[in-house]
Coordinates of C-alpha atoms in Angstrom, one line a residue:
M1 CA 16.1 90.5 172.0
S2 CA 14.7 90.9 168.6
D3 CA 11.4 92.0 169.7
E4 CA 12.9 94.7 172.1
K5 CA 14.6 96.1 169.1
E6 CA 11.3 96.7 167.3
I7 CA 9.7 98.8 169.9
D8 CA 10.0 102.8 169.3
Y9 CA 11.6 104.1 172.3
S10 CA 11.9 107.7 170.9
L11 CA 9.6 110.6 171.9
A12 CA 7.7 109.8 168.8
N13 CA 6.1 107.0 171.0
P14 CA 3.5 108.5 173.2
D15 CA 4.2 105.9 176.0
T16 CA 7.8 107.1 176.3
L17 CA 6.7 110.6 177.1
T18 CA 4.2 109.2 179.5
K19 CA 6.9 107.2 181.3
Y20 CA 9.2 110.0 181.4
K21 CA 6.4 112.3 183.0
V22 CA 5.4 109.8 185.6
A23 CA 8.9 109.3 186.8
A24 CA 9.1 113.1 186.7
T25 CA 6.1 113.4 189.0
I26 CA 7.6 110.9 191.4
S27 CA 11.1 112.7 191.3
E28 CA 9.5 116.1 192.1
K29 CA 7.2 114.6 194.7
V30 CA 10.1 113.1 196.5
L31 CA 12.3 115.9 196.1
A32 CA 9.7 118.5 197.8
A33 CA 9.4 115.9 200.7
V34 CA 13.0 115.7 201.1
S35 CA 13.4 119.2 201.1
K36 CA 11.4 119.6 204.1
L37 CA 13.7 117.0 206.2
C38 CA 16.7 119.4 205.4
V39 CA 16.8 121.5 208.6
A40 CA 19.7 122.2 210.9
G41 CA 21.0 119.4 212.9
E42 CA 19.6 116.8 210.8
K43 CA 22.1 114.0 209.5
I44 CA 22.6 113.6 205.9
V45 CA 22.7 110.0 205.8
T46 CA 19.2 109.9 207.5
I47 CA 17.7 112.1 205.0
C48 CA 19.2 110.1 202.1
Q49 CA 17.7 106.7 203.4
K50 CA 14.3 108.4 204.0
G51 CA 14.5 110.0 200.3
D52 CA 15.4 106.6 198.7
K53 CA 12.6 104.7 200.8
L54 CA 9.8 107.4 199.4
I55 CA 11.3 106.8 195.9
E56 CA 10.9 103.1 196.3
E57 CA 7.4 103.5 197.7
E58 CA 6.2 105.8 194.8
V59 CA 7.6 103.4 192.0
A60 CA 5.9 100.6 193.5
K61 CA 2.5 102.2 193.0
V62 CA 2.8 102.8 189.1
Y63 CA 3.3 100.3 186.3
R64 CA 2.9 97.3 188.5
T65 CA 3.7 94.9 185.8
T66 CA 6.9 96.6 184.6
K67 CA 9.9 95.1 186.0
L68 CA 12.4 97.6 184.9
K69 CA 11.7 100.5 187.3
G70 CA 13.1 102.2 190.4
F71 CA 16.0 104.7 190.9
S72 CA 17.5 107.0 188.1
H73 CA 19.5 108.5 191.0
P74 CA 19.7 107.9 194.7
T75 CA 18.8 110.4 197.0
T76 CA 22.0 112.7 197.7
V77 CA 22.6 115.7 200.0
S78 CA 25.5 117.9 199.2
P79 CA 27.0 120.4 201.9
S80 CA 27.8 123.9 201.1
S81 CA 31.1 123.6 199.1
Y82 CA 30.4 120.2 197.7
V83 CA 29.7 120.4 193.9
T84 CA 29.0 116.8 193.1
P85 CA 26.2 114.6 194.7
Y86 CA 27.0 113.3 198.2
T87 CA 25.7 110.1 199.8
P88 CA 27.4 109.0 203.0
L89 CA 27.5 105.3 204.2
S90 CA 25.7 104.3 207.3
S91 CA 28.8 102.2 208.5
D92 CA 31.1 105.1 208.3
T93 CA 30.7 106.6 211.7
A94 CA 32.2 110.0 210.8
E95 CA 30.3 110.3 207.4
A96 CA 26.9 109.0 209.2
N97 CA 27.4 111.8 211.7
I98 CA 27.6 114.7 209.5
E99 CA 24.6 117.0 210.1
L100 CA 23.3 119.9 208.1
Q101 CA 24.2 123.5 209.3
P102 CA 22.1 126.5 209.4
G103 CA 22.1 128.8 206.6
E104 CA 24.2 126.4 204.4
P105 CA 23.4 125.9 200.8
V106 CA 22.6 122.3 200.2
K107 CA 21.9 120.5 196.9
I108 CA 19.4 117.7 196.6
Q109 CA 19.5 115.4 193.8
L110 CA 17.4 112.3 193.0
G111 CA 15.4 110.5 190.6
A112 CA 13.1 107.8 189.4
Q113 CA 13.0 105.7 186.1
I114 CA 10.2 103.8 184.5
D115 CA 11.2 101.1 182.1
G116 CA 14.4 102.9 181.7
F117 CA 13.2 106.3 181.2
G118 CA 14.9 108.3 183.8
S119 CA 13.9 111.8 185.4
I120 CA 16.5 113.4 187.6
V121 CA 16.1 116.5 189.5
C122 CA 18.4 118.7 191.8
D123 CA 17.5 121.7 193.8
T124 CA 19.6 124.0 196.2
I125 CA 18.1 125.1 199.2
I126 CA 19.3 127.2 202.3
V127 CA 19.2 125.2 205.3
P128 CA 16.6 126.7 207.9
P129 CA 17.3 126.8 211.7
K130 CA 15.5 123.9 213.6
D131 CA 11.8 124.7 214.8
Q132 CA 12.0 128.0 213.1
A133 CA 10.1 129.8 210.3
E134 CA 12.1 130.3 207.1
D135 CA 13.1 133.8 206.9
A136 CA 13.9 135.7 203.7
V137 CA 17.2 134.8 202.0
T138 CA 19.5 137.9 202.0
G139 CA 23.2 138.8 201.4
R140 CA 25.5 136.6 199.4
S141 CA 23.2 133.5 199.8
A142 CA 20.7 135.5 198.0
D143 CA 22.9 136.4 195.3
L144 CA 24.1 132.6 195.0
L145 CA 20.4 131.6 194.6
L146 CA 19.5 134.4 192.2
A147 CA 22.5 133.6 190.1
T148 CA 21.9 130.2 189.8
Y149 CA 18.1 130.7 189.2
Y150 CA 18.5 133.2 186.3
A151 CA 21.4 131.5 184.6
N152 CA 19.6 128.4 184.5
E153 CA 16.4 129.9 183.1
L154 CA 18.8 131.4 180.4
L155 CA 20.3 128.0 179.6
L156 CA 16.9 126.5 179.2
R157 CA 16.2 129.0 176.6
L158 CA 19.4 128.6 174.9
M159 CA 18.4 124.9 174.5
I160 CA 15.7 125.5 172.2
P161 CA 16.8 124.8 168.4
P162 CA 16.7 128.2 166.5
G163 CA 13.5 129.0 164.9
L164 CA 11.5 126.4 166.6
L165 CA 9.3 128.7 168.3
A166 CA 9.3 131.6 165.5
G167 CA 6.0 133.1 164.3
G168 CA 5.2 135.1 161.1
S169 CA 5.2 134.1 157.6
D170 CA 7.0 130.8 156.4
E171 CA 9.7 133.0 155.0
E172 CA 10.3 134.5 158.5
K173 CA 10.2 131.2 160.1
A174 CA 12.6 129.7 157.5
K175 CA 15.0 132.7 158.3
A176 CA 14.6 132.1 162.1
A177 CA 15.4 128.4 161.6
A178 CA 18.5 129.2 159.3
V179 CA 20.2 131.0 162.4
K180 CA 23.0 128.9 163.8
A181 CA 22.7 127.5 167.2
P182 CA 24.8 129.3 169.9
T183 CA 28.1 127.7 170.3
Q184 CA 29.1 126.3 173.9
T185 CA 31.7 129.2 174.0
K186 CA 28.9 131.7 173.5
I187 CA 26.6 129.7 175.9
T188 CA 29.4 130.2 178.6
S189 CA 29.8 133.7 177.9
L190 CA 26.1 134.7 178.4
L191 CA 25.8 132.6 181.4
D192 CA 29.0 134.2 182.6
K193 CA 27.4 137.8 182.5
V194 CA 24.8 136.4 184.9
A195 CA 27.1 135.0 187.2
K196 CA 29.1 138.3 187.3
T197 CA 26.2 140.4 188.0
Y198 CA 25.6 138.8 191.3
E199 CA 29.5 138.5 191.9
C200 CA 29.6 134.6 191.3
N201 CA 31.2 132.4 188.9
L202 CA 30.0 129.4 187.1
V203 CA 31.3 126.1 188.5
E204 CA 34.2 124.8 186.2
S205 CA 33.1 122.2 183.9
T206 CA 29.2 122.1 184.5
T207 CA 27.9 119.3 182.1
S208 CA 24.5 118.8 180.8
W209 CA 24.0 115.5 179.1
L210 CA 21.8 113.8 176.3
F211 CA 19.6 111.2 177.9
D212 CA 18.3 108.1 176.4
R213 CA 16.8 104.8 177.7
N214 CA 19.2 103.5 180.4
E215 CA 21.4 106.2 179.9
I216 CA 22.3 109.5 181.5
E217 CA 25.5 110.5 179.6
G218 CA 24.7 110.3 176.1
K219 CA 26.8 111.1 172.9
K220 CA 26.2 114.7 173.4
K221 CA 27.1 117.1 176.1
I222 CA 27.1 120.9 176.9
V223 CA 30.2 121.9 179.2
L224 CA 30.1 125.2 181.0
A225 CA 33.3 127.0 181.7
P226 CA 35.3 123.8 180.6
A227 CA 38.4 122.9 182.5
E228 CA 41.5 122.7 180.3
G229 CA 41.3 119.5 178.0
T230 CA 37.4 119.2 178.4
K231 CA 34.8 120.4 175.9
G232 CA 31.3 119.8 174.8
E233 CA 30.0 118.0 171.8
G234 CA 26.9 118.5 169.7
T235 CA 23.6 120.7 169.8
P236 CA 20.4 120.1 171.1
E237 CA 17.7 119.1 168.7
V238 CA 14.0 118.2 168.3
G239 CA 13.1 114.6 169.7
E240 CA 15.9 114.7 172.5
V241 CA 15.9 114.4 176.2
W242 CA 18.5 116.4 178.1
G243 CA 19.6 116.6 181.8
V244 CA 20.3 120.3 181.8
E245 CA 22.6 121.2 184.8
M246 CA 23.5 124.7 186.3
G247 CA 26.4 125.0 189.0
M248 CA 27.2 128.4 190.5
S249 CA 29.8 129.3 193.0
L250 CA 30.4 132.2 195.5
G251 CA 34.2 131.5 195.1
T252 CA 36.1 131.3 191.6
G253 CA 34.1 128.3 190.6
K254 CA 37.4 126.2 190.2
V255 CA 37.1 122.7 191.6
K256 CA 39.0 119.8 193.4
T257 CA 38.7 116.4 194.4
I258 CA 37.8 116.0 197.9
D259 CA 39.6 113.4 200.0
Q260 CA 36.7 111.2 200.7
R261 CA 35.5 107.8 199.6
A262 CA 33.7 107.7 196.3
T263 CA 30.3 106.3 197.3
L264 CA 28.3 106.9 194.1
L265 CA 28.6 104.4 191.1
R266 CA 27.1 103.3 188.1
R267 CA 27.5 100.1 185.7
T268 CA 29.1 101.1 182.5
S269 CA 28.3 99.5 179.0
N270 CA 31.5 97.7 179.3
T271 CA 31.6 93.9 179.3
Y272 CA 34.0 92.0 181.4
I273 CA 33.7 88.6 183.1
L274 CA 34.7 89.3 186.7
K275 CA 36.8 86.5 188.0
S276 CA 35.6 86.1 191.6
Q277 CA 32.1 84.7 192.4
T278 CA 31.6 87.4 194.9
A279 CA 32.4 90.3 192.2
R280 CA 29.8 88.4 189.8
K281 CA 27.3 88.3 192.5
T282 CA 27.5 91.9 193.2
L283 CA 27.3 93.0 189.7
S284 CA 24.2 90.8 189.2
T285 CA 22.6 92.6 192.3
I286 CA 23.6 96.1 190.8
Q287 CA 22.4 95.0 187.3
S288 CA 19.0 93.9 188.5
K289 CA 18.1 96.8 191.0
F290 CA 19.7 99.6 189.5
G291 CA 20.5 98.8 185.9
H292 CA 22.9 101.4 184.3
F293 CA 21.7 104.2 186.7
P294 CA 23.7 105.5 189.4
F295 CA 23.4 104.0 192.8
S296 CA 25.1 104.4 196.3
L297 CA 27.2 101.9 198.1
R298 CA 24.9 102.5 201.0
Q299 CA 22.1 101.0 199.0
L300 CA 24.3 97.9 198.6
E301 CA 25.4 97.8 202.1
E302 CA 21.7 98.1 203.2
E303 CA 20.4 95.5 200.5
G304 CA 21.9 92.6 202.4
G305 CA 24.3 93.8 205.0
D306 CA 27.0 91.7 203.5
T307 CA 30.4 93.4 203.5
K308 CA 31.7 91.4 200.8
Y309 CA 30.1 93.5 198.1
K310 CA 33.1 96.0 198.7
V311 CA 35.6 93.4 197.1
G312 CA 33.1 92.9 194.2
V313 CA 32.7 97.0 193.6
Y314 CA 36.6 97.2 193.8
E315 CA 37.1 94.6 191.1
G316 CA 34.3 96.0 189.0
V317 CA 35.8 99.6 189.3
R318 CA 39.1 98.2 188.3
Q319 CA 38.1 96.2 185.1
G320 CA 35.9 99.3 184.0
V321 CA 32.6 97.7 184.4
L322 CA 31.7 99.9 187.3
R323 CA 32.3 103.7 187.4
Q324 CA 32.8 105.7 190.6
Y325 CA 32.2 109.3 190.7
E326 CA 34.8 111.1 192.7
L327 CA 33.7 113.7 195.1
V328 CA 34.3 117.1 193.9
G329 CA 34.1 120.5 195.8
D330 CA 34.8 124.2 195.2
K331 CA 38.5 124.5 195.4
D332 CA 38.3 127.7 197.9
G333 CA 35.6 125.9 200.0
A334 CA 33.2 128.8 198.9
P335 CA 29.4 127.9 198.9
V336 CA 27.9 126.4 195.8
A337 CA 24.4 125.9 194.3
R338 CA 23.2 123.6 191.6
L339 CA 20.2 123.0 189.6
L340 CA 19.3 120.0 187.3
T341 CA 16.3 119.7 185.0
T342 CA 15.2 116.7 182.9
L343 CA 13.6 118.0 179.7
A344 CA 12.3 117.0 176.4
I345 CA 12.7 119.1 173.2
T346 CA 9.5 118.7 171.0
K347 CA 8.2 120.3 168.1
N348 CA 6.4 122.8 170.5
G349 CA 9.5 123.7 172.5
I350 CA 10.7 122.4 176.0
T351 CA 8.7 120.0 178.0
K352 CA 10.0 119.7 181.6
L353 CA 10.2 116.1 182.6
G354 CA 11.5 116.9 186.1
A355 CA 12.4 120.2 187.5
P356 CA 13.4 122.0 190.8
P357 CA 10.4 124.0 192.0
A358 CA 10.4 127.9 190.7
L359 CA 12.6 130.2 193.1
D360 CA 10.1 132.2 195.2
L361 CA 11.6 135.8 194.2
S362 CA 9.9 137.3 196.8
K363 CA 11.7 135.6 199.4
V364 CA 15.2 136.2 197.9
Q365 CA 16.3 139.5 198.4
S366 CA 19.4 141.2 196.7
D367 CA 20.5 144.5 195.7
K368 CA 22.0 143.3 192.3
K369 CA 20.1 143.3 189.1
I370 CA 20.7 142.0 185.6
T371 CA 20.6 145.0 183.3
D372 CA 22.2 143.5 180.1
E373 CA 19.7 143.8 177.3
E374 CA 20.7 140.8 175.5
I375 CA 20.3 138.6 178.6
L376 CA 16.8 140.3 179.4
Q377 CA 15.6 139.9 176.0
I378 CA 16.4 135.9 175.9
L379 CA 14.9 135.6 179.4
E380 CA 11.5 137.0 178.4
Q381 CA 11.4 134.5 175.7
P382 CA 8.7 131.6 176.3
L383 CA 10.1 127.8 176.6
S384 CA 7.2 126.5 174.5
K385 CA 4.4 127.5 172.2
N386 CA 1.4 129.1 173.6
K387 CA -1.5 126.5 173.4
G388 CA -3.8 128.8 175.4
K389 CA -3.1 127.6 178.7
S390 CA -2.6 130.0 181.7
K391 CA 0.5 128.0 182.8
N392 CA 2.5 129.3 179.7
K393 CA 6.0 130.5 180.4
K394 CA 5.4 133.9 178.5
K395 CA 4.2 135.0 181.9
K396 CA 7.5 134.9 183.4
K397 CA 8.8 138.3 184.3
P398 CA 12.4 139.2 183.1
A399 CA 14.9 139.6 185.9
K400 CA 15.0 143.2 185.9
K401 CA 11.2 143.4 186.3
A402 CA 10.8 140.7 188.9
D403 CA 13.4 142.5 190.9
D404 CA 11.9 145.8 190.6
E405 CA 8.4 144.6 191.7
N406 CA 9.8 142.0 194.0
E407 CA 7.4 139.5 193.1
S408 CA 7.2 136.0 191.4
D409 CA 5.1 134.6 188.9
D410 CA 4.5 130.8 187.9
E411 CA 6.5 129.5 185.3

């Protein structure tokens, strides 16, 4: 253990960033593959199984001598009004038969980790009809996707510490750096303007977390549209990795607990010696295969086919060594969209360590446009310093121009 403490796991160690990037490559590759599987009539449980298999196959190809690698998040596919990740059980006939419906927005979330450095991504797609070419997205579905996309782009820019990308003289840079970071209330206020432009609402208590090695819910968090009694804590700083989440609803944005079994869990940092041998065996399996990252009960079910694991999970949750994520959905049953980006904040700005693909704005058509000058000004800002590469974020068109010209540029 003493040797492990001597290893620098911060972003100052180039190996750390490399491992995050390898995990990100896997996460993005599998996300793209799973997105293609999401067509009308396909069963959600089948899609989740295929996604998990792809993650395992891709992880096996890299860092062959590293034992600590695998999932940072199982494949989950959440139907229209579901807010949180959904991963049904094969053994539950009703859940196992749930199929995707044409035209519904589904949220795909998954992730890989290398040596405890996890990259989690989430994208929202509109389910296409089976055996038909994808049409342009219009109407309220388009409003939902555009609101989510632009609010996410805005939030990513608000994650950049003040003055980090400032140019000019030393005095001008110092002045820019002295500006206070926006409060979480201010962040919600700005994002709410984007939501209202498209007649949408932020999903209540959408939370972005500080990531660390073997940890996806760190000491800092940003809570958008917080519910009563909840609040964020801390501001983003250089040298940190964050999981940045955006949630948008065509309803009020208020949420409720869905009356279905919680199937997504993770190991907590609490230590407690479970009493039964079955529970201890289950916890040992969870620890060796998933560490402190989320996992699906379905994965345990398929691991050995032993139904006794349920007893172990129940005892683990009761004693606080396992946390279960309750299923949450839109209170009004309205369609919801979500995005999740894993990113690093470096001295050069934002480095994406796993992100959903950029929205093809030419295929999403709405009669609504962002006109607020403060919002447009922030959206025009780059995510990182220009290093002379053509891929630089400066080429992104602001919302108003993109809508006017009906075209999309690369990130």
